[in-house]
mmCIF file of C-alpha atoms in Angstrom:
data_model
loop_
_atom_site.group_PDB
_atom_site.id
_atom_site.type_symbol
_atom_site.label_atom_id
_atom_site.label_comp_id
_atom_site.label_asym_id
_atom_site.label_seq_id
_atom_site.Cartn_x
_atom_site.Cartn_y
_atom_site.Cartn_z
ATOM 1 C CA GLU A 21 27.106 62.144 194.826
ATOM 2 C CA ILE A 22 23.984 61.542 192.773
ATOM 3 C CA THR A 23 20.795 59.959 194.047
ATOM 4 C CA ILE A 24 17.496 59.341 192.255
ATOM 5 C CA PRO A 25 14.982 58.608 195.030
ATOM 6 C CA THR A 26 12.114 58.145 192.568
ATOM 7 C CA LEU A 27 13.667 54.861 191.478
ATOM 8 C CA HIS A 28 12.378 53.529 194.811
ATOM 9 C CA ASP A 29 9.412 55.839 195.411
ATOM 10 C CA GLY A 30 7.539 56.966 192.330
ATOM 11 C CA THR A 31 5.188 59.132 194.397
ATOM 12 C CA LEU A 32 7.925 61.774 194.704
ATOM 13 C CA ALA A 33 7.364 62.924 191.102
ATOM 14 C CA GLY A 34 4.665 62.801 188.446
ATOM 15 C CA MET A 35 4.121 59.751 186.257
ATOM 16 C CA GLY A 36 7.128 59.100 184.038
ATOM 17 C CA ARG A 37 9.262 61.701 185.839
ATOM 18 C CA HIS A 38 12.133 61.470 188.283
ATOM 19 C CA VAL A 39 13.821 63.521 190.963
ATOM 20 C CA MET A 40 17.620 63.699 190.951
ATOM 21 C CA SER A 41 19.668 65.047 193.830
ATOM 22 C CA VAL A 42 23.292 65.997 193.210
ATOM 23 C CA VAL A 43 25.645 66.855 196.067
ATOM 24 C CA VAL A 44 28.834 68.621 195.001
ATOM 25 C CA GLN A 45 31.651 68.429 197.526
ATOM 26 C CA TYR A 46 34.005 71.297 198.327
ATOM 27 C CA ALA A 47 31.930 74.205 197.011
ATOM 28 C CA PRO A 48 33.260 77.354 198.705
ATOM 29 C CA TYR A 49 31.057 79.218 201.158
ATOM 30 C CA GLU A 50 32.020 82.589 199.724
ATOM 31 C CA LEU A 51 32.558 83.417 196.068
ATOM 32 C CA LYS A 52 33.967 86.565 194.541
ATOM 33 C CA GLY A 53 30.839 88.457 193.526
ATOM 34 C CA GLY A 54 28.644 86.208 195.695
ATOM 35 C CA TRP A 55 26.622 83.102 194.979
ATOM 36 C CA GLU A 56 23.725 84.984 193.402
ATOM 37 C CA ALA A 57 25.999 86.093 190.549
ATOM 38 C CA SER A 58 27.356 82.558 189.984
ATOM 39 C CA ARG A 59 24.492 80.270 191.023
ATOM 40 C CA GLU A 60 23.117 79.462 187.548
ATOM 41 C CA ALA A 61 26.572 79.108 185.963
ATOM 42 C CA PHE A 62 27.591 76.702 188.733
ATOM 43 C CA ALA A 63 24.418 74.633 188.268
ATOM 44 C CA ASP A 64 24.918 74.659 184.486
ATOM 45 C CA HIS A 65 28.480 73.387 184.943
ATOM 46 C CA VAL A 66 27.279 70.537 187.174
ATOM 47 C CA VAL A 67 24.635 69.510 184.620
ATOM 48 C CA LYS A 68 27.200 69.712 181.799
ATOM 49 C CA THR A 69 29.621 67.522 183.760
ATOM 50 C CA ILE A 70 26.954 64.868 184.385
ATOM 51 C CA ALA A 71 25.830 65.109 180.739
ATOM 52 C CA ALA A 72 29.246 63.798 179.687
ATOM 53 C CA PHE A 73 28.003 60.462 181.088
ATOM 54 C CA ALA A 74 24.239 60.949 180.580
ATOM 55 C CA PRO A 75 23.933 62.941 177.329
ATOM 56 C CA ASN A 76 20.123 63.219 177.402
ATOM 57 C CA LEU A 77 20.030 64.705 180.907
ATOM 58 C CA PRO A 78 19.892 68.433 180.020
ATOM 59 C CA ASP A 79 16.821 67.936 177.810
ATOM 60 C CA GLN A 80 14.987 66.072 180.592
ATOM 61 C CA ILE A 81 15.249 68.774 183.258
ATOM 62 C CA VAL A 82 11.929 70.563 183.814
ATOM 63 C CA ALA A 83 12.894 72.313 187.074
ATOM 64 C CA ARG A 84 15.927 72.599 189.296
ATOM 65 C CA GLU A 85 16.982 74.112 192.580
ATOM 66 C CA MET A 86 20.583 74.961 193.379
ATOM 67 C CA LEU A 87 21.446 75.219 197.058
ATOM 68 C CA ALA A 88 24.789 76.910 197.692
ATOM 69 C CA PRO A 89 26.618 76.513 201.019
ATOM 70 C CA PRO A 90 24.958 79.654 202.493
ATOM 71 C CA ASP A 91 21.561 78.167 201.548
ATOM 72 C CA LEU A 92 22.405 74.890 203.316
ATOM 73 C CA GLU A 93 23.418 76.849 206.396
ATOM 74 C CA ARG A 94 20.230 78.938 206.402
ATOM 75 C CA GLU A 95 17.756 76.163 205.490
ATOM 76 C CA PHE A 96 19.197 73.201 207.395
ATOM 77 C CA GLY A 97 21.455 74.698 210.086
ATOM 78 C CA MET A 98 24.615 73.264 208.506
ATOM 79 C CA THR A 99 27.219 75.713 209.808
ATOM 80 C CA GLY A 100 29.322 76.992 206.933
ATOM 81 C CA GLY A 101 27.153 74.974 204.560
ATOM 82 C CA HIS A 102 29.236 71.889 205.297
ATOM 83 C CA TRP A 103 27.422 68.699 204.316
ATOM 84 C CA HIS A 104 29.736 66.848 206.707
ATOM 85 C CA HIS A 105 29.202 69.404 209.508
ATOM 86 C CA GLY A 106 32.784 70.628 209.315
ATOM 87 C CA ASP A 107 35.696 71.045 206.978
ATOM 88 C CA LEU A 108 37.100 67.942 205.349
ATOM 89 C CA ALA A 109 40.612 69.209 205.991
ATOM 90 C CA VAL A 110 43.614 66.886 206.193
ATOM 91 C CA ASP A 111 43.719 67.122 209.994
ATOM 92 C CA GLN A 112 40.005 66.287 210.197
ATOM 93 C CA MET A 113 39.647 63.324 207.862
ATOM 94 C CA LEU A 114 38.903 59.660 208.397
ATOM 95 C CA MET A 115 39.457 58.620 211.999
ATOM 96 C CA LEU A 116 40.464 62.169 213.012
ATOM 97 C CA ARG A 117 36.902 63.475 212.595
ATOM 98 C CA PRO A 118 35.533 65.763 213.829
ATOM 99 C CA VAL A 119 38.750 67.220 215.283
ATOM 100 C CA PRO A 120 41.811 65.778 217.029
ATOM 101 C CA GLY A 121 40.981 65.082 220.669
ATOM 102 C CA PHE A 122 37.349 64.330 219.833
ATOM 103 C CA ALA A 123 38.061 61.599 217.295
ATOM 104 C CA GLN A 124 36.848 58.029 217.088
ATOM 105 C CA TYR A 125 33.504 58.955 218.691
ATOM 106 C CA ALA A 126 35.042 59.856 222.063
ATOM 107 C CA SER A 127 34.979 63.192 223.864
ATOM 108 C CA PRO A 128 36.820 64.589 226.875
ATOM 109 C CA VAL A 129 33.584 64.248 228.883
ATOM 110 C CA PRO A 130 33.344 60.769 230.449
ATOM 111 C CA GLY A 131 30.423 58.818 229.012
ATOM 112 C CA LEU A 132 29.748 61.349 226.226
ATOM 113 C CA TYR A 133 30.236 59.925 222.750
ATOM 114 C CA LEU A 134 29.800 61.560 219.362
ATOM 115 C CA CYS A 135 28.129 60.424 216.164
ATOM 116 C CA GLY A 136 26.629 62.074 213.112
ATOM 117 C CA ALA A 137 27.797 63.844 209.984
ATOM 118 C CA GLY A 138 30.766 65.414 211.776
ATOM 119 C CA THR A 139 32.261 62.038 212.690
ATOM 120 C CA HIS A 140 33.799 59.309 210.531
ATOM 121 C CA PRO A 141 32.745 58.402 207.832
ATOM 122 C CA GLY A 142 30.942 61.728 207.397
ATOM 123 C CA GLY A 143 27.607 63.035 206.167
ATOM 124 C CA GLY A 144 24.883 61.247 204.350
ATOM 125 C CA VAL A 145 21.936 59.337 205.701
ATOM 126 C CA MET A 146 23.551 55.956 206.035
ATOM 127 C CA GLY A 147 23.804 55.449 209.768
ATOM 128 C CA ALA A 148 27.429 54.285 209.651
ATOM 129 C CA ALA A 149 28.638 56.924 212.116
ATOM 130 C CA GLY A 150 25.942 55.876 214.602
ATOM 131 C CA MET A 151 26.774 52.199 214.211
ATOM 132 C CA ASN A 152 30.482 52.917 214.686
ATOM 133 C CA ALA A 153 29.784 55.050 217.765
ATOM 134 C CA ALA A 154 27.593 52.295 219.238
ATOM 135 C CA LYS A 155 30.393 49.758 218.737
ATOM 136 C CA ARG A 156 32.833 52.135 220.449
ATOM 137 C CA ILE A 157 30.448 52.640 223.363
ATOM 138 C CA LEU A 158 29.928 48.889 223.773
ATOM 139 C CA ALA A 159 33.682 48.319 223.715
ATOM 140 C CA MET A 160 34.427 51.116 226.200
ATOM 141 C CA GLU A 161 31.490 50.595 228.557
ATOM 142 C CA ALA A 162 31.401 46.787 228.581
ATOM 143 C CA PRO A 163 31.710 45.251 232.038
ATOM 144 C CA SER A 164 35.056 43.605 232.681
#
């Protein structure tokens, strides 16, 4: 997932510059040798992959920050560094999020509903999980 917030808010970077955010899914929490040994190579690989579609990108980068899953956990409280607040495993995808028995925004506690990055459709700042949870609540709590 690539976003360039400066396309909408130029105050985030200097004149004529942009900020690009790249989220790479499924990066492992632990690497053989640790993230410190692989951090720059991983970031280089991501830039190289994007450069296949945007060839001038590498020459435009003046600074970068690479946050590995342990960094996301430490800085933002994302357990395991999961952007979606939990594994995107087969038994936890789509309408089964976050886990079976707690899916489709319901919980075993009457009147307690779930929303957020751990519920369908997942992380990101789009509000879809909240909207879906609100619809579920209205459907379940509506007077007969």
